[in-house]
CSV table of C-alpha atoms in Angstrom, one decimal:
chain,number,residue,atom,x,y,z
A,1,MET,CA,66.5,28.4,-8.4
A,2,LEU,CA,66.6,28.7,-4.6
A,3,ASP,CA,63.5,30.1,-2.9
A,4,LEU,CA,64.7,31.2,0.5
A,5,THR,CA,63.6,33.8,3.1
A,6,VAL,CA,65.0,34.8,6.5
A,7,ASN,CA,63.1,36.0,9.6
A,8,ARG,CA,65.2,38.2,11.9
A,9,ASN,CA,62.5,37.9,14.6
A,10,SER,CA,62.6,34.1,14.6
A,11,LYS,CA,64.4,32.1,17.3
A,12,PRO,CA,66.7,30.1,15.0
A,13,PRO,CA,69.8,32.0,13.9
A,14,LEU,CA,69.9,33.2,10.3
A,15,TYR,CA,72.5,30.6,9.2
A,16,ARG,CA,70.4,27.8,10.5
A,17,GLN,CA,67.2,29.1,8.8
A,18,ILE,CA,69.0,29.1,5.5
A,19,ALA,CA,70.5,25.6,6.0
A,20,GLU,CA,67.1,24.1,7.0
A,21,GLN,CA,65.3,25.6,4.0
A,22,ILE,CA,68.0,24.2,1.7
A,23,LYS,CA,67.7,20.8,3.3
A,24,THR,CA,63.9,20.9,2.7
A,25,GLN,CA,64.4,21.8,-1.0
A,26,ILE,CA,66.9,19.0,-1.4
A,27,SER,CA,64.6,16.5,0.4
A,28,ASN,CA,61.6,17.3,-1.7
A,29,GLY,CA,63.5,17.1,-5.0
A,30,ARG,CA,63.6,20.7,-5.9
A,31,LEU,CA,67.3,20.6,-5.6
A,32,PRO,CA,68.5,17.3,-7.1
A,33,ALA,CA,71.9,15.7,-6.7
A,34,ASN,CA,74.8,17.7,-8.3
A,35,SER,CA,72.7,20.9,-8.3
A,36,ARG,CA,75.0,23.9,-7.8
A,37,LEU,CA,74.2,26.3,-5.0
A,38,PRO,CA,74.5,30.0,-5.4
A,39,THR,CA,77.8,31.6,-4.6
A,40,VAL,CA,78.3,32.8,-1.0
A,41,ARG,CA,78.5,36.4,-2.2
A,42,GLY,CA,75.4,36.1,-4.5
A,43,LEU,CA,73.2,34.4,-1.8
A,44,ALA,CA,74.3,36.9,0.8
A,45,ARG,CA,73.3,39.8,-1.4
A,46,SER,CA,69.9,38.4,-2.4
A,47,LEU,CA,69.0,37.6,1.2
A,48,GLY,CA,70.5,40.8,2.7
A,49,VAL,CA,72.7,38.9,5.1
A,50,THR,CA,76.5,38.8,5.6
A,51,ARG,CA,78.7,36.5,3.7
A,52,LEU,CA,79.7,34.9,7.0
A,53,THR,CA,76.1,33.9,7.6
A,54,VAL,CA,75.9,32.1,4.3
A,55,GLN,CA,79.3,30.5,4.9
A,56,ASN,CA,78.1,29.1,8.2
A,57,ALA,CA,75.0,27.7,6.6
A,58,TYR,CA,77.0,26.0,3.8
A,59,ALA,CA,79.4,24.7,6.4
A,60,GLU,CA,76.6,23.1,8.4
A,61,LEU,CA,75.2,21.5,5.3
A,62,GLN,CA,78.6,20.2,4.3
A,63,ALA,CA,79.2,18.8,7.9
A,64,ASP,CA,75.9,17.0,7.7
A,65,GLY,CA,76.6,15.5,4.2
A,66,TRP,CA,73.9,17.4,2.3
A,67,VAL,CA,76.4,19.3,0.1
A,68,GLU,CA,79.9,19.0,-1.2
A,69,ALA,CA,82.3,21.9,-1.7
A,70,THR,CA,85.2,22.0,-4.1
A,71,VAL,CA,87.6,24.9,-4.2
A,72,GLY,CA,87.3,26.8,-7.5
A,73,ARG,CA,84.1,25.0,-8.6
A,74,GLY,CA,81.6,25.8,-5.9
A,75,THR,CA,79.1,24.0,-3.6
A,76,PHE,CA,76.9,21.2,-5.0
A,77,VAL,CA,74.1,19.0,-3.6
A,78,SER,CA,75.7,15.7,-2.5
A,79,THR,CA,75.4,12.7,-4.8
A,80,ALA,CA,74.5,10.7,-1.7
A,81,VAL,CA,71.5,12.9,-1.0
A,82,GLN,CA,69.0,10.1,-2.1
A,83,GLN,CA,69.8,8.3,1.1
A,84,MET,CA,69.1,11.3,3.3
A,85,SER,CA,65.7,12.5,4.6
A,86,LEU,CA,64.3,15.1,6.9
A,87,GLN,CA,63.5,12.6,9.6
A,88,PRO,CA,64.4,14.2,13.0
A,89,THR,CA,68.0,13.5,13.9
A,90,VAL,CA,70.0,14.2,17.1
A,91,GLY,CA,71.0,17.8,17.1
A,92,GLN,CA,69.0,18.8,14.0
A,93,PHE,CA,67.1,21.5,16.0
A,94,LEU,CA,68.6,23.0,19.1
A,95,THR,CA,65.7,24.8,20.8
A,96,PRO,CA,64.6,24.4,24.4
A,97,ASP,CA,61.8,22.2,23.1
A,98,SER,CA,64.1,19.7,21.5
A,99,ALA,CA,67.5,20.1,23.3
A,100,ILE,CA,66.5,18.0,26.3
A,101,ASN,CA,65.4,15.1,24.0
A,102,ASP,CA,68.6,15.5,22.0
A,103,MET,CA,70.8,15.3,25.1
A,104,LEU,CA,69.0,12.3,26.5
A,105,ALA,CA,69.3,10.5,23.1
A,106,ILE,CA,73.0,11.2,22.9
A,107,ASN,CA,73.4,9.9,26.4
A,108,GLN,CA,72.2,6.5,25.2
A,109,VAL,CA,74.6,6.2,22.2
A,110,ILE,CA,77.4,3.9,22.9
A,111,GLY,CA,80.8,5.2,22.0
A,112,VAL,CA,80.0,8.9,22.2
A,113,ARG,CA,82.0,11.0,24.7
A,114,SER,CA,79.2,13.2,26.0
A,115,MET,CA,79.7,16.5,27.8
A,116,ALA,CA,76.2,17.5,26.9
A,117,MET,CA,74.3,16.8,30.2
A,118,ALA,CA,74.8,18.3,33.6
A,119,HIS,CA,74.5,15.1,35.7
A,120,ALA,CA,76.5,12.9,38.0
A,121,ASP,CA,78.5,10.0,36.7
A,122,PRO,CA,76.5,6.7,37.0
A,123,SER,CA,79.6,4.8,37.8
A,124,LEU,CA,79.8,6.8,41.1
A,125,PHE,CA,76.2,6.2,42.1
A,126,PRO,CA,75.9,4.6,45.6
A,127,THR,CA,73.8,1.9,44.1
A,128,ASP,CA,74.7,-0.9,46.5
A,129,ALA,CA,74.1,1.2,49.6
A,130,PHE,CA,70.8,2.4,48.3
A,131,TRP,CA,69.7,-1.0,47.2
A,132,GLN,CA,70.4,-2.3,50.8
A,133,GLN,CA,68.0,0.4,52.1
A,134,MET,CA,65.3,-0.9,49.6
A,135,GLU,CA,65.9,-4.5,50.8
A,136,ARG,CA,65.5,-3.5,54.4
A,137,LEU,CA,62.0,-2.1,53.6
A,138,ARG,CA,60.7,-5.4,52.1
A,139,PRO,CA,58.5,-6.1,55.2
A,140,GLU,CA,56.9,-2.7,54.7
A,141,ALA,CA,56.7,-2.8,51.0
A,142,ASN,CA,52.9,-3.3,50.7
A,143,ALA,CA,52.1,-0.2,52.7
A,144,LEU,CA,54.8,1.9,51.1
A,145,LEU,CA,53.6,0.9,47.6
A,146,SER,CA,50.1,2.1,48.4
A,147,TYR,CA,48.9,5.7,48.0
A,148,GLY,CA,50.9,8.0,50.3
A,149,PRO,CA,50.6,11.5,51.6
A,150,ILE,CA,50.2,14.3,49.1
A,151,GLN,CA,53.1,16.1,50.7
A,152,GLY,CA,55.4,13.1,50.5
A,153,ASP,CA,56.8,10.6,52.9
A,154,ALA,CA,56.9,12.0,56.5
A,155,ALA,CA,60.3,10.5,57.3
A,156,LEU,CA,61.8,12.0,54.1
A,157,ARG,CA,60.4,15.5,55.0
A,158,VAL,CA,62.0,15.2,58.4
A,159,ALA,CA,65.4,14.3,56.8
A,160,ILE,CA,65.1,17.2,54.3
A,161,ALA,CA,64.3,19.6,57.1
A,162,ALA,CA,67.5,18.5,58.9
A,163,LEU,CA,69.5,19.1,55.6
A,164,LEU,CA,68.0,22.6,55.3
A,165,HIS,CA,68.8,23.3,59.0
A,166,GLU,CA,72.4,22.5,58.3
A,167,ASP,CA,72.3,25.2,55.5
A,168,GLY,CA,70.8,27.8,57.8
A,169,ILE,CA,67.3,27.5,56.5
A,170,ALA,CA,64.6,27.1,59.1
A,171,ALA,CA,61.9,24.7,57.9
A,172,ALA,CA,59.5,22.3,59.6
A,173,PRO,CA,58.7,19.0,57.9
A,174,ASP,CA,55.2,20.3,57.3
A,175,ASP,CA,56.6,23.2,55.3
A,176,ILE,CA,58.1,20.8,52.7
A,177,LEU,CA,56.4,19.4,49.6
A,178,ILE,CA,58.1,16.4,48.0
A,179,THR,CA,57.9,16.5,44.2
A,180,SER,CA,59.1,14.3,41.3
A,181,GLY,CA,62.1,16.5,40.7
A,182,ALA,CA,63.1,20.1,40.3
A,183,MET,CA,61.2,20.5,37.0
A,184,GLN,CA,57.9,19.7,38.8
A,185,SER,CA,58.8,22.0,41.6
A,186,ILE,CA,59.5,24.9,39.2
A,187,SER,CA,56.2,24.2,37.4
A,188,LEU,CA,54.2,24.1,40.6
A,189,ALA,CA,55.8,27.3,41.9
A,190,ALA,CA,55.3,29.2,38.7
A,191,GLN,CA,51.7,28.0,38.4
A,192,ALA,CA,50.9,28.9,42.0
A,193,VAL,CA,52.2,32.5,41.9
A,194,CYS,CA,51.6,33.6,38.3
A,195,GLN,CA,48.8,34.0,35.8
A,196,PRO,CA,49.0,33.5,32.1
A,197,GLY,CA,50.5,36.6,30.5
A,198,ASP,CA,52.6,37.5,33.5
A,199,TRP,CA,56.3,38.5,33.0
A,200,VAL,CA,58.9,36.3,34.7
A,201,LEU,CA,62.5,37.4,35.1
A,202,VAL,CA,65.0,34.7,34.2
A,203,GLU,CA,68.7,34.8,33.9
A,204,GLN,CA,70.3,35.0,30.5
A,205,PRO,CA,71.4,32.3,29.8
A,206,THR,CA,69.2,30.1,31.9
A,207,PHE,CA,68.3,26.4,32.5
A,208,LEU,CA,66.5,25.4,29.3
A,209,GLY,CA,63.9,23.4,31.2
A,210,VAL,CA,62.4,26.6,32.8
A,211,LEU,CA,61.9,28.1,29.3
A,212,ASN,CA,59.7,25.1,28.5
A,213,VAL,CA,57.8,25.5,31.7
A,214,LEU,CA,57.1,29.2,31.1
A,215,LYS,CA,56.0,28.6,27.6
A,216,ALA,CA,53.6,25.8,28.6
A,217,GLN,CA,52.0,28.0,31.2
A,218,GLY,CA,51.6,31.0,28.9
A,219,LEU,CA,54.1,33.1,30.9
A,220,ARG,CA,56.4,35.7,29.3
A,221,PRO,CA,60.2,35.4,30.1
A,222,LEU,CA,62.3,38.5,30.5
A,223,HIS,CA,66.0,37.8,30.0
A,224,LEU,CA,68.3,39.3,32.6
A,225,PRO,CA,72.0,39.2,31.7
A,226,ILE,CA,74.1,37.3,34.1
A,227,GLN,CA,77.7,38.3,35.0
A,228,PRO,CA,80.4,36.2,36.8
A,229,ASP,CA,79.1,37.4,40.2
A,230,GLY,CA,75.5,37.1,39.4
A,231,PRO,CA,72.7,39.0,37.6
A,232,ASP,CA,73.2,42.5,36.2
A,233,LEU,CA,71.6,44.7,38.9
A,234,ALA,CA,71.2,47.8,36.8
A,235,GLN,CA,69.4,45.8,34.1
A,236,MET,CA,67.3,44.0,36.7
A,237,GLU,CA,66.0,47.3,38.2
A,238,GLN,CA,65.2,48.6,34.8
A,239,LEU,CA,63.3,45.5,33.7
A,240,ILE,CA,61.4,45.5,37.0
A,241,GLN,CA,60.4,49.1,36.6
A,242,THR,CA,59.4,48.7,32.9
A,243,HIS,CA,57.6,45.3,32.9
A,244,ARG,CA,56.6,44.7,36.6
A,245,PRO,CA,57.4,41.0,36.5
A,246,ARG,CA,55.6,38.7,38.9
A,247,CYS,CA,58.6,36.6,40.0
A,248,PHE,CA,62.3,36.0,39.4
A,249,TYR,CA,63.6,32.5,38.6
A,250,THR,CA,67.3,32.0,39.6
A,251,VAL,CA,69.9,29.4,40.0
A,252,PRO,CA,72.3,31.3,42.3
A,253,ASN,CA,74.8,28.5,43.1
A,254,PHE,CA,77.0,27.0,40.3
A,255,HIS,CA,74.5,28.3,37.8
A,256,ASN,CA,73.4,26.2,34.8
A,257,PRO,CA,74.8,26.7,32.2
A,258,THR,CA,77.4,29.2,33.2
A,259,GLY,CA,78.7,27.8,36.4
A,260,HIS,CA,78.6,31.3,38.0
A,261,THR,CA,77.7,31.9,41.7
A,262,THR,CA,75.8,35.0,42.8
A,263,SER,CA,77.9,37.0,45.3
A,264,PRO,CA,76.6,37.7,48.8
A,265,ALA,CA,76.4,41.5,48.0
A,266,LYS,CA,74.2,40.9,44.9
A,267,ARG,CA,71.9,38.5,46.8
A,268,GLN,CA,71.2,41.2,49.4
A,269,ALA,CA,70.7,43.8,46.7
A,270,ILE,CA,68.3,41.5,44.8
A,271,LEU,CA,66.3,40.8,48.0
A,272,GLN,CA,66.0,44.5,48.6
A,273,LEU,CA,64.7,45.0,45.0
A,274,ALA,CA,62.3,42.2,45.5
A,275,GLN,CA,61.0,43.8,48.7
A,276,GLN,CA,60.7,47.2,47.1
A,277,HIS,CA,58.8,46.0,44.0
A,278,ASN,CA,56.8,43.1,45.5
A,279,LEU,CA,58.8,40.6,43.4
A,280,LEU,CA,58.6,36.9,44.3
A,281,ILE,CA,61.8,34.7,44.0
A,282,ILE,CA,61.8,31.1,42.8
A,283,GLU,CA,65.2,29.9,44.1
A,284,ASP,CA,66.5,26.7,42.4
A,285,ASP,CA,69.3,25.4,44.6
A,286,ILE,CA,69.8,22.1,42.8
A,287,TYR,CA,73.6,22.4,42.8
A,288,GLY,CA,74.0,23.9,46.2
A,289,LYS,CA,75.5,20.8,47.8
A,290,LEU,CA,78.1,20.4,44.9
A,291,GLY,CA,80.6,23.1,45.9
A,292,PHE,CA,84.3,22.3,45.6
A,293,ALA,CA,85.6,25.0,47.9
A,294,GLY,CA,83.1,24.9,50.8
A,295,PRO,CA,79.5,25.9,51.0
A,296,PRO,CA,78.1,28.7,48.8
A,297,PRO,CA,76.9,32.0,50.2
A,298,PRO,CA,73.7,32.2,52.3
A,299,SER,CA,70.7,31.4,50.2
A,300,TYR,CA,67.9,33.9,49.4
A,301,ARG,CA,65.6,31.8,51.5
A,302,GLN,CA,68.0,31.9,54.4
A,303,GLN,CA,67.8,35.7,54.3
A,304,ASP,CA,64.1,36.0,53.4
A,305,ALA,CA,62.3,38.1,56.0
A,306,ASP,CA,58.8,38.2,54.5
A,307,ASP,CA,58.2,34.8,52.8
A,308,ARG,CA,58.7,35.9,49.3
A,309,VAL,CA,61.2,33.1,48.3
A,310,LEU,CA,60.0,29.7,47.1
A,311,TYR,CA,63.1,27.5,47.6
A,312,LEU,CA,63.5,24.2,45.8
A,313,SER,CA,66.1,21.6,45.3
A,314,SER,CA,66.4,17.9,44.3
A,315,PHE,CA,68.4,14.8,44.8
A,316,SER,CA,69.0,14.3,41.1
A,317,LYS,CA,72.4,16.1,40.9
A,318,MET,CA,73.7,15.4,44.4
A,319,LEU,CA,72.7,11.7,44.3
A,320,MET,CA,71.0,9.9,41.4
A,321,PRO,CA,68.6,11.4,38.8
A,322,GLY,CA,66.6,8.3,38.4
A,323,LEU,CA,65.2,8.7,41.9
A,324,ARG,CA,63.0,11.6,40.6
A,325,VAL,CA,62.7,13.1,44.1
A,326,GLY,CA,62.8,16.9,44.6
A,327,TYR,CA,61.4,19.2,47.2
A,328,LEU,CA,59.8,22.6,47.5
A,329,LEU,CA,59.7,24.8,50.6
A,330,MET,CA,56.2,26.2,50.8
A,331,PRO,CA,55.8,29.8,52.1
A,332,PRO,CA,52.6,30.0,54.3
A,333,ALA,CA,50.8,32.3,51.8
A,334,TRP,CA,51.2,29.7,49.0
A,335,ARG,CA,50.8,26.5,50.9
A,336,ASP,CA,47.2,25.7,50.1
A,337,GLN,CA,47.6,26.6,46.4
A,338,LEU,CA,50.7,24.5,46.0
A,339,LEU,CA,49.1,21.4,47.6
A,340,THR,CA,46.0,21.8,45.4
A,341,LEU,CA,48.2,22.0,42.3
A,342,ARG,CA,50.2,19.0,43.5
A,343,ARG,CA,47.0,17.0,44.0
A,344,ALA,CA,45.8,17.9,40.5
A,345,THR,CA,49.1,17.2,38.9
A,346,ASP,CA,50.3,14.0,40.6
A,347,LEU,CA,48.5,12.5,43.6
A,348,CYS,CA,51.6,11.2,45.3
A,349,GLY,CA,55.1,10.0,44.7
A,350,THR,CA,56.6,6.5,45.2
A,351,GLY,CA,56.5,5.9,48.9
A,352,LEU,CA,59.0,3.0,48.8
A,353,LEU,CA,61.7,5.1,47.1
A,354,GLN,CA,61.0,8.1,49.3
A,355,ARG,CA,61.3,6.0,52.5
A,356,ALA,CA,64.5,4.3,51.3
A,357,LEU,CA,65.9,7.8,50.5
A,358,ALA,CA,64.9,9.1,53.9
A,359,ASN,CA,66.7,6.3,55.7
A,360,PHE,CA,69.8,6.7,53.4
A,361,VAL,CA,70.0,10.4,54.3
A,362,GLN,CA,69.3,10.0,58.0
A,363,GLU,CA,71.9,7.3,58.4
A,364,GLY,CA,74.6,9.5,56.8
A,365,GLY,CA,74.7,8.0,53.3
A,366,LEU,CA,74.3,11.3,51.5
A,367,LYS,CA,77.1,12.9,53.4
A,368,ARG,CA,79.4,10.0,52.8
A,369,HIS,CA,78.6,10.0,49.2
A,370,LEU,CA,79.3,13.7,48.8
A,371,ARG,CA,82.6,13.4,50.6
A,372,ARG,CA,83.6,10.6,48.2
A,373,VAL,CA,82.5,12.2,44.9
A,374,LEU,CA,83.2,15.9,45.3
A,375,PRO,CA,87.0,15.6,45.1
A,376,ILE,CA,86.5,13.5,41.9
A,377,TYR,CA,84.3,16.1,40.3
A,378,ALA,CA,86.7,18.8,41.3
A,379,GLU,CA,89.5,16.9,39.6
A,380,ARG,CA,87.4,16.7,36.5
A,381,ARG,CA,86.7,20.4,36.6
A,382,ASP,CA,90.4,21.0,36.8
A,383,ALA,CA,91.0,18.6,33.9
A,384,LEU,CA,88.5,20.6,31.8
A,385,LEU,CA,90.0,24.0,32.6
A,386,ASN,CA,93.5,22.7,32.0
A,387,SER,CA,92.4,21.2,28.7
A,388,LEU,CA,90.8,24.4,27.6
A,389,ARG,CA,93.9,26.3,28.4
A,390,ARG,CA,96.0,23.8,26.5
A,391,TRP,CA,93.9,23.2,23.4
A,392,MET,CA,91.6,26.2,22.7
A,393,PRO,CA,92.6,29.1,20.4
A,394,THR,CA,93.4,32.3,22.3
A,395,ALA,CA,90.1,34.0,21.3
A,396,VAL,CA,88.0,31.4,23.2
A,397,ARG,CA,86.9,32.3,26.7
A,398,TRP,CA,85.3,30.2,29.4
A,399,SER,CA,83.9,30.3,33.0
A,400,GLU,CA,85.7,28.8,36.0
A,401,PRO,CA,83.0,27.1,38.1
A,402,GLN,CA,83.6,26.5,41.7
A,403,GLY,CA,81.0,23.7,41.8
A,404,GLY,CA,78.2,22.0,39.9
A,405,PHE,CA,78.8,20.4,36.5
A,406,SER,CA,78.7,23.2,33.9
A,407,CYS,CA,81.3,25.4,32.1
A,408,TRP,CA,80.2,28.1,29.7
A,409,VAL,CA,82.4,28.7,26.7
A,410,SER,CA,82.4,31.8,24.4
A,411,LEU,CA,83.5,31.5,20.8
A,412,PRO,CA,84.4,33.8,18.0
A,413,ARG,CA,81.4,34.5,15.7
A,414,CYS,CA,83.1,32.7,12.8
A,415,ALA,CA,83.0,29.4,14.8
A,416,PRO,CA,79.2,28.8,15.1
A,417,PRO,CA,78.4,26.0,17.6
A,418,GLY,CA,75.7,24.5,15.4
A,419,VAL,CA,78.4,23.6,12.8
A,420,LEU,CA,80.8,22.5,15.5
A,421,TYR,CA,78.1,20.4,17.1
A,422,HIS,CA,77.5,18.3,14.0
A,423,GLN,CA,81.2,18.0,13.2
A,424,ALA,CA,82.0,16.9,16.8
A,425,LEU,CA,79.2,14.3,16.7
A,426,GLN,CA,80.7,12.7,13.6
A,427,HIS,CA,83.9,12.2,15.7
A,428,GLY,CA,82.0,10.8,18.6
A,429,PHE,CA,81.9,13.8,20.9
A,430,ALA,CA,78.9,15.8,22.1
A,431,PHE,CA,78.3,19.1,23.8
A,432,THR,CA,75.3,21.5,24.0
A,433,PRO,CA,75.2,24.7,21.8
A,434,GLY,CA,74.4,27.8,23.7
A,435,GLU,CA,71.3,28.8,21.8
A,436,ALA,CA,69.2,26.3,23.7
A,437,TYR,CA,69.7,28.4,26.9
A,438,LEU,CA,69.0,31.8,25.5
A,439,LEU,CA,65.8,33.7,24.7
A,440,ASP,CA,67.0,35.4,21.6
A,441,ASP,CA,69.6,35.1,18.9
A,442,ASP,CA,72.5,36.5,20.9
A,443,GLY,CA,73.8,33.1,21.8
A,444,PRO,CA,74.7,30.9,18.9
A,445,GLU,CA,78.4,31.5,19.7
A,446,TYR,CA,78.3,30.0,23.1
A,447,LEU,CA,78.4,26.4,24.2
A,448,ARG,CA,78.1,24.4,27.4
A,449,LEU,CA,80.6,21.7,28.5
A,450,CYS,CA,79.7,19.4,31.4
A,451,PHE,CA,82.4,17.6,33.2
A,452,GLY,CA,80.5,15.4,35.6
A,453,ASN,CA,80.1,12.3,33.4
A,454,LEU,CA,83.6,11.9,31.9
A,455,GLY,CA,87.0,11.0,33.3
A,456,SER,CA,89.9,13.3,32.8
A,457,GLU,CA,91.2,11.5,29.7
A,458,GLY,CA,87.8,11.6,28.0
A,459,ILE,CA,87.5,15.3,28.9
A,460,GLU,CA,90.9,16.1,27.4
A,461,ALA,CA,90.2,14.1,24.3
A,462,GLY,CA,86.9,15.9,23.7
A,463,VAL,CA,88.3,19.4,24.3
A,464,LYS,CA,91.3,18.6,22.0
A,465,LEU,CA,88.9,17.6,19.2
A,466,LEU,CA,86.8,20.7,19.8
A,467,GLY,CA,89.8,23.0,19.8
A,468,THR,CA,90.9,21.5,16.5
A,469,LEU,CA,87.5,22.0,14.9
A,470,ILE,CA,87.3,25.6,16.2
A,471,GLN,CA,90.8,26.3,14.8
A,472,GLN,CA,89.7,25.0,11.5
A,473,GLN,CA,86.8,27.4,11.5
A,474,LEU,CA,89.0,30.3,12.3
A,475,THR,CA,91.5,29.4,9.7
A,476,SER,CA,88.8,29.3,6.9
A,477,ALA,CA,87.0,32.4,8.1
A,478,PRO,CA,87.5,35.7,6.2
A,479,THR,CA,88.1,37.7,9.3
A,480,HIS,CA,88.9,37.0,12.9
A,481,SER,CA,87.9,40.3,14.3
A,482,ASP,CA,84.3,39.7,15.1
A,483,TRP,CA,84.2,38.3,18.7
A,484,LEU,CA,81.4,38.0,21.2
A,485,PRO,CA,82.0,39.2,24.7
A,486,TYR,CA,82.3,36.7,27.5
A,487,VAL,CA,79.5,36.6,30.0
């Protein structure tokens, strides 16, 4: 007899709650091999859920090998269950806490075509050119490998100030704080301006890393729906008036995971709302240099008249993630607090890497690299969109990013990404289910595809497989009428 419960207020979707409880009962021997599971109709009635929810749970169990289904006989615990355990596996839990680990693990598996991570293709890294910069610094290595300035290498701050000036952002080298990447910049900014218990506006969906940061700092995220031209302004004003959030975290250019870019009109309106309600803005521009059709609209920081924008970016996406070098533009009011937090968190970065990066940027290496790789990434974006048009069922919808690495895909409710994820992994293809990027249960029927790390042939092969798996779900579903809207 199955002993199952569901919690509608819990983060995991209902079908996954059911599947995980059944796995537990199989693993602890309560459900031995060849045990028959309840019928879909019977279990749905006893739990007060839809039959589709139970069908999705059983489909996930079958995809993972826990159960076997036979038409006319029912669903039974697999005879191979003795070899299975509840040890954590790639993709078993897809929450913000685990999704990053899952994606990093998948990235190391040889033979898997992965569209799970939004990062540059290692085969395109300017490794030789950067290594030459390191070799040139050999005479200075002893000094550069000693403790350095808390703010980071002075030459690198000069180079970054010049990059910001090209984007219309006025910044002196002394205004810039070098960090170990965008994640540290986000953490420092949030910790500087917020107190535990504060509300923070975040786009829905949002970068999953920021959800981990907010949780770790005791902050409360408010999800703000995002549209193809940026956040929903009516919802934003209502949330501000109701909850009085302390700040707004946003990725306005080639947003992760949707690929959307906030329009100039919405940026101006959001700045006006921020001024009216004393709202601070944490602007994450990590993808700003990765536009395929020219530069994006002016940044919030560029239009900021009263120092309420904390602007950050990183070299991880535009160059190489292993550098672990990001930067945060410090408004005067928050400068001392940010430096204190930086000192307490991480005394200084790696001076040798920072100086090599400074020389690489100042000598034009970054510009040459972007001129070389952006057309390649644009071709891969086109390959993805063409493959989606060719292989996806007509009910599937997707974004059309003008830069960055991410494409957001909306699926019918009867094609849950959790099930598709496990099925695709068995065929050597990986993506990220949308639930990792959302704050509630509205998103199991979305997924993110990243096109930076695969060539055109690999992209088409992966999308073709995914389209086939989705079509199989649609064919076996009792109804095709229950769709989610595209965002």
